Structures are given as structure tokens and as C-alpha cells.
CSV table of C-alpha atoms in Angstrom, one decimal:
chain,number,residue,atom,x,y,z
A,1,UNK,CA,-31.3,-59.2,31.1
A,2,UNK,CA,-29.5,-60.9,28.5
A,3,UNK,CA,-29.3,-58.9,25.6
A,4,UNK,CA,-27.8,-58.6,22.1
A,5,UNK,CA,-27.3,-55.4,20.6
A,6,UNK,CA,-27.3,-54.3,16.7
A,7,UNK,CA,-27.7,-51.1,14.5
A,8,UNK,CA,-31.1,-51.1,13.2
A,9,UNK,CA,-29.9,-49.3,10.1
A,10,UNK,CA,-30.5,-49.4,7.3
A,11,UNK,CA,-26.4,-49.6,6.2
A,12,UNK,CA,-26.1,-48.2,3.1
A,13,UNK,CA,-22.8,-49.5,1.6
A,14,UNK,CA,-22.0,-49.2,-2.4
A,15,UNK,CA,-21.1,-52.5,-4.7
A,16,UNK,CA,-17.8,-53.5,-4.7
A,17,UNK,CA,-17.2,-52.2,-1.1
A,18,UNK,CA,-17.1,-53.9,2.2
A,19,UNK,CA,-20.1,-53.7,4.8
A,20,UNK,CA,-19.4,-53.8,8.3
A,21,UNK,CA,-22.1,-55.3,10.8
A,22,UNK,CA,-21.9,-55.1,14.2
A,23,UNK,CA,-23.2,-56.9,17.3
A,24,UNK,CA,-22.7,-56.7,21.0
A,25,UNK,CA,-23.5,-58.9,23.5
A,26,UNK,CA,-24.5,-58.5,27.4
A,27,UNK,CA,-23.4,-62.0,29.2
A,28,UNK,CA,-19.6,-62.2,29.4
A,29,UNK,CA,-19.7,-66.3,29.4
A,30,UNK,CA,-21.4,-66.6,26.1
A,31,UNK,CA,-19.8,-69.2,24.2
A,32,UNK,CA,-21.7,-69.4,20.5
A,33,UNK,CA,-22.0,-67.0,17.9
A,34,UNK,CA,-23.8,-67.0,14.8
A,35,UNK,CA,-24.7,-64.4,12.0
A,36,UNK,CA,-27.8,-65.4,9.8
A,37,UNK,CA,-29.3,-63.4,7.2
A,38,UNK,CA,-33.1,-62.8,6.7
A,39,UNK,CA,-34.7,-61.6,3.0
A,40,UNK,CA,-37.7,-59.6,3.3
A,41,UNK,CA,-40.5,-62.2,3.7
A,42,UNK,CA,-38.2,-64.9,4.2
A,43,UNK,CA,-36.8,-67.3,7.1
A,44,UNK,CA,-33.2,-67.0,8.6
A,45,UNK,CA,-30.4,-68.8,6.7
A,46,UNK,CA,-27.3,-69.3,8.2
A,47,UNK,CA,-24.2,-67.4,7.3
A,48,UNK,CA,-21.5,-67.7,9.8
A,49,UNK,CA,-20.9,-69.5,13.2
A,50,UNK,CA,-17.8,-68.3,15.2
A,51,UNK,CA,-17.1,-69.4,18.8
A,52,UNK,CA,-13.3,-68.7,19.6
A,53,UNK,CA,-11.6,-64.9,19.4
A,54,UNK,CA,-10.4,-64.0,16.5
A,55,UNK,CA,-11.4,-64.1,13.1
A,56,UNK,CA,-12.9,-66.5,10.7
A,57,UNK,CA,-13.2,-66.5,6.8
A,58,UNK,CA,-15.5,-68.1,4.7
A,59,UNK,CA,-15.6,-66.5,0.9
A,60,UNK,CA,-16.4,-63.3,1.0
A,61,UNK,CA,-17.6,-63.3,4.7
A,62,UNK,CA,-15.1,-62.8,7.4
A,63,UNK,CA,-16.9,-63.1,11.1
A,64,UNK,CA,-14.7,-61.5,13.9
A,65,UNK,CA,-15.2,-62.2,17.7
A,66,UNK,CA,-13.6,-60.4,20.4
A,67,UNK,CA,-14.5,-61.8,23.8
A,68,UNK,CA,-13.3,-59.2,26.0
A,69,UNK,CA,-15.0,-56.4,24.3
A,70,UNK,CA,-18.4,-58.9,23.8
A,71,UNK,CA,-18.2,-57.7,20.8
A,72,UNK,CA,-18.9,-59.9,17.0
A,73,UNK,CA,-18.7,-58.8,13.7
A,74,UNK,CA,-19.6,-59.7,10.2
A,75,UNK,CA,-17.7,-58.4,7.2
A,76,UNK,CA,-19.2,-58.6,3.3
A,77,UNK,CA,-16.4,-57.8,1.0
A,78,UNK,CA,-16.8,-57.0,-2.1
A,79,UNK,CA,-20.7,-56.2,-1.4
A,80,UNK,CA,-23.2,-57.0,-4.2
A,81,UNK,CA,-27.2,-56.2,-4.5
A,82,UNK,CA,-28.0,-59.8,-3.7
A,83,UNK,CA,-26.4,-59.3,-0.2
A,84,UNK,CA,-29.2,-56.8,0.3
A,85,UNK,CA,-31.3,-58.3,3.5
A,86,UNK,CA,-31.4,-57.9,7.1
A,87,UNK,CA,-28.4,-59.4,8.9
A,88,UNK,CA,-29.1,-60.8,12.6
A,89,UNK,CA,-26.9,-61.5,14.9
A,90,UNK,CA,-27.6,-64.7,17.6
A,91,UNK,CA,-26.0,-65.6,20.6
A,92,UNK,CA,-25.8,-68.9,22.9
A,93,UNK,CA,-25.6,-67.7,26.3
A,94,UNK,CA,-26.7,-71.0,28.3
A,95,UNK,CA,-27.1,-74.4,28.1
A,96,UNK,CA,-30.7,-74.5,27.5
A,97,UNK,CA,-29.3,-74.2,23.3
A,98,UNK,CA,-32.1,-71.0,22.9
A,99,UNK,CA,-30.4,-68.1,21.1
A,100,UNK,CA,-30.8,-64.8,21.7
A,101,UNK,CA,-31.3,-62.5,19.0
A,102,UNK,CA,-30.3,-59.1,17.9
A,103,UNK,CA,-32.9,-56.9,16.3
A,104,UNK,CA,-31.0,-57.4,12.9
A,105,UNK,CA,-29.4,-54.5,11.0
A,106,UNK,CA,-30.5,-53.6,7.6
A,107,UNK,CA,-28.0,-53.5,4.4
A,108,UNK,CA,-28.8,-52.0,1.6
A,109,UNK,CA,-26.4,-52.5,-1.0
A,110,UNK,CA,-26.5,-50.0,-4.1
A,111,UNK,CA,-25.5,-50.4,-7.4
B,1,UNK,CA,-26.7,-81.2,5.9
B,2,UNK,CA,-29.5,-79.6,8.0
B,3,UNK,CA,-32.7,-79.3,6.2
B,4,UNK,CA,-35.7,-78.2,8.1
B,5,UNK,CA,-39.0,-78.6,5.9
B,6,UNK,CA,-42.0,-76.6,7.2
B,7,UNK,CA,-45.6,-77.2,5.9
B,8,UNK,CA,-47.8,-75.4,4.9
B,9,UNK,CA,-46.3,-72.1,3.1
B,10,UNK,CA,-49.0,-70.6,3.4
B,11,UNK,CA,-52.4,-70.8,5.1
B,12,UNK,CA,-55.4,-68.4,4.9
B,13,UNK,CA,-58.6,-69.3,6.6
B,14,UNK,CA,-62.0,-67.9,8.5
B,15,UNK,CA,-61.5,-66.5,12.1
B,16,UNK,CA,-62.3,-69.7,14.8
B,17,UNK,CA,-60.3,-72.3,12.4
B,18,UNK,CA,-57.7,-74.3,13.7
B,19,UNK,CA,-54.6,-74.4,12.1
B,20,UNK,CA,-51.3,-77.0,12.1
B,21,UNK,CA,-48.4,-76.2,10.9
B,22,UNK,CA,-45.4,-78.8,10.6
B,23,UNK,CA,-41.9,-78.7,11.2
B,24,UNK,CA,-39.6,-81.9,10.0
B,25,UNK,CA,-35.9,-82.2,10.2
B,26,UNK,CA,-35.0,-84.0,7.1
B,27,UNK,CA,-31.6,-85.3,7.2
B,28,UNK,CA,-30.7,-85.5,11.5
B,29,UNK,CA,-32.6,-85.8,14.9
B,30,UNK,CA,-34.1,-83.0,16.7
B,31,UNK,CA,-34.5,-83.4,20.3
B,32,UNK,CA,-35.0,-79.6,20.6
B,33,UNK,CA,-36.9,-77.5,18.2
B,34,UNK,CA,-38.0,-73.8,18.3
B,35,UNK,CA,-41.2,-71.7,17.4
B,36,UNK,CA,-40.8,-68.1,16.1
B,37,UNK,CA,-43.4,-66.1,15.0
B,38,UNK,CA,-42.4,-62.6,13.5
B,39,UNK,CA,-44.6,-59.9,12.3
B,40,UNK,CA,-44.0,-57.7,9.2
B,41,UNK,CA,-40.7,-55.3,10.0
B,42,UNK,CA,-40.2,-56.4,13.3
B,43,UNK,CA,-37.8,-59.0,15.1
B,44,UNK,CA,-37.9,-62.9,15.7
B,45,UNK,CA,-39.8,-63.6,18.8
B,46,UNK,CA,-39.5,-66.9,19.9
B,47,UNK,CA,-42.4,-68.4,21.3
B,48,UNK,CA,-42.0,-71.9,22.6
B,49,UNK,CA,-38.9,-74.4,22.7
B,50,UNK,CA,-40.2,-77.7,21.8
B,51,UNK,CA,-38.9,-81.1,23.4
B,52,UNK,CA,-39.1,-84.2,22.3
B,53,UNK,CA,-41.2,-86.4,24.5
B,54,UNK,CA,-42.2,-83.9,27.2
B,55,UNK,CA,-44.0,-80.9,27.0
B,56,UNK,CA,-42.9,-77.3,25.1
B,57,UNK,CA,-41.2,-74.7,27.4
B,58,UNK,CA,-43.7,-71.3,26.6
B,59,UNK,CA,-41.9,-68.1,26.3
B,60,UNK,CA,-43.5,-65.7,28.7
B,61,UNK,CA,-46.7,-64.0,27.5
B,62,UNK,CA,-47.2,-66.9,25.0
B,63,UNK,CA,-50.6,-68.7,25.5
B,64,UNK,CA,-49.9,-72.6,25.7
B,65,UNK,CA,-53.7,-73.2,25.4
B,66,UNK,CA,-53.9,-71.1,22.2
B,67,UNK,CA,-50.5,-72.3,20.8
B,68,UNK,CA,-50.6,-75.9,21.3
B,69,UNK,CA,-46.9,-77.8,20.6
B,70,UNK,CA,-46.4,-81.6,20.0
B,71,UNK,CA,-43.3,-83.0,19.3
B,72,UNK,CA,-43.9,-87.2,19.8
B,73,UNK,CA,-40.7,-87.9,17.1
B,74,UNK,CA,-37.2,-86.5,17.1
B,75,UNK,CA,-37.8,-85.3,13.3
B,76,UNK,CA,-41.4,-83.6,13.5
B,77,UNK,CA,-42.9,-81.0,15.4
B,78,UNK,CA,-46.6,-79.4,15.2
B,79,UNK,CA,-47.6,-76.0,16.2
B,80,UNK,CA,-51.6,-76.2,16.0
B,81,UNK,CA,-52.8,-72.3,16.8
B,82,UNK,CA,-56.2,-73.0,17.7
B,83,UNK,CA,-59.3,-70.9,17.4
B,84,UNK,CA,-57.2,-68.8,15.4
B,85,UNK,CA,-58.5,-64.7,14.9
B,86,UNK,CA,-57.1,-62.0,12.5
B,87,UNK,CA,-54.4,-60.9,15.4
B,88,UNK,CA,-52.7,-64.4,15.2
B,89,UNK,CA,-51.9,-63.0,11.5
B,90,UNK,CA,-48.2,-63.4,11.3
B,91,UNK,CA,-45.4,-65.3,9.9
B,92,UNK,CA,-44.4,-68.6,12.3
B,93,UNK,CA,-40.8,-70.2,11.9
B,94,UNK,CA,-39.7,-73.3,13.2
B,95,UNK,CA,-36.0,-73.8,13.6
B,96,UNK,CA,-34.2,-77.3,14.7
B,97,UNK,CA,-30.7,-77.7,16.0
B,98,UNK,CA,-28.6,-80.8,15.4
B,99,UNK,CA,-27.3,-82.6,18.6
B,100,UNK,CA,-24.3,-81.8,20.0
B,101,UNK,CA,-24.6,-83.4,23.7
B,102,UNK,CA,-23.0,-80.9,26.1
B,103,UNK,CA,-22.2,-78.2,23.9
B,104,UNK,CA,-23.9,-75.2,22.5
B,105,UNK,CA,-22.0,-75.0,19.1
B,106,UNK,CA,-24.7,-76.1,16.6
B,107,UNK,CA,-26.8,-73.7,15.2
B,108,UNK,CA,-30.2,-73.6,14.7
B,109,UNK,CA,-31.3,-74.3,11.1
B,110,UNK,CA,-34.8,-72.7,10.0
B,111,UNK,CA,-37.8,-73.9,8.2
B,112,UNK,CA,-39.1,-71.9,5.0
B,113,UNK,CA,-41.8,-70.4,7.3
B,114,UNK,CA,-46.3,-70.3,7.3
B,115,UNK,CA,-47.6,-67.5,6.8
B,116,UNK,CA,-50.7,-67.5,8.3
B,117,UNK,CA,-53.9,-64.8,7.4
B,118,UNK,CA,-57.0,-64.8,9.2
B,119,UNK,CA,-60.0,-63.7,7.8
């Protein structure tokens, strides 16, 4: 069964520190990886996409992909209270364009 | 770019009523749209994949006669919850994927969701 695993948290990080969110996936041939942010009561919002091994940076966010280890992570630098949300990892594992979703990690940034 | 509009945002209605939710891609054509349901404090659950011009593909355990999906154009998919009951109360969210033939690289973009409450 194709799976995406995330630690449900909550992950508590002091304001200004680096928040590190992790995700593992089961299907070695996966090609596309996405991080979404979901505030309570709202729909998911795309934060980052990554397709190749290595790091991809966008402002305070860095996505890291290691296909050999089947591992993708999201780093948030200079964490702000407004970053407090649930972060969802999503992986495309086949050609029907469906995403396999992790259960999400709840992140709390403490002022 | 890649804006998805969902309407209505909130629905409160009596048990037995049918409710229609619309999902529109505003600045791109979407041959494929997705319908999700999310209960409080739980994960997103894919209900069905909506394909323009053909029948939707439903996930296991989702009643296709209960949740009617129509994807009549490249920018509009609708979900109708027929004869809704209190257990159907949930947060329904649609998403659409911009076209990128032959690749899986395009992400899904979400509407704002519809909160459905059945009394």
C-alpha cells in the first residue's frame, strides 16, 4: 500500500528558531512532492513543490528531497507565530495525478 | 495564477435536503478536479476524481449515488450531496490541477472549502 508518513506532532518551536518538518514515503518511483499549509478551518495552501534531489529555497522555506532515503523535509527559518498551522506532505506516486497525503504535522510557534 | 473558486462557503440545511457545491478553475482549464472531505481534526480524505466529459472515479467506500459529481466543462465541477443527513456534515474541499500533459509535476490548487451542516 502506498503511504506517506508524518509525525502528527504537535511540534513546538520558539519564535525565531528553525522549524523542521519531516515526511517519508513508500513508493520509490515517486516523482513529485508537495508541502501544503492548512490553518484550522481553512483549506490547504501550496507552500513548496520539489521534484529533484537536493534543496529548494523560497524565502524562509526550504524543501529538501532525498529520493534514495525516500525522505522529504520542510525547513522554516525565522519561525513566526503566523506559521502555526498543520503542514501536509503530499506525494504523486503514479500517473493518475492523485496525491497521496500524509496526516499532517501540527506546528506551534511560541512567541 | 491557478485560482480555484468554491461556492458556497457555508451551507446549513435540514435533513433530507440535497446540496450542490460548485468548484471552478478561474484562470486555467482543468480536465481533472478532485473532491475531498475532512472531518474535524482529521486528515483530508479523497472522495472522488472528477474527469471532464466522463464519469467520476470514486474512492472505496464513497457512495456514488449519494455524492453525485458532474464535470461538464473544463472549468466547472459540481458535487451534489443527495438526501443529506447529519452524518454528512463535514468540510468539503475541491481542488484542480493545471494541465501538464504527460507529467505529474503540477500541484493541486484548492478552493476555500464548503462547510456543510445538516440539522
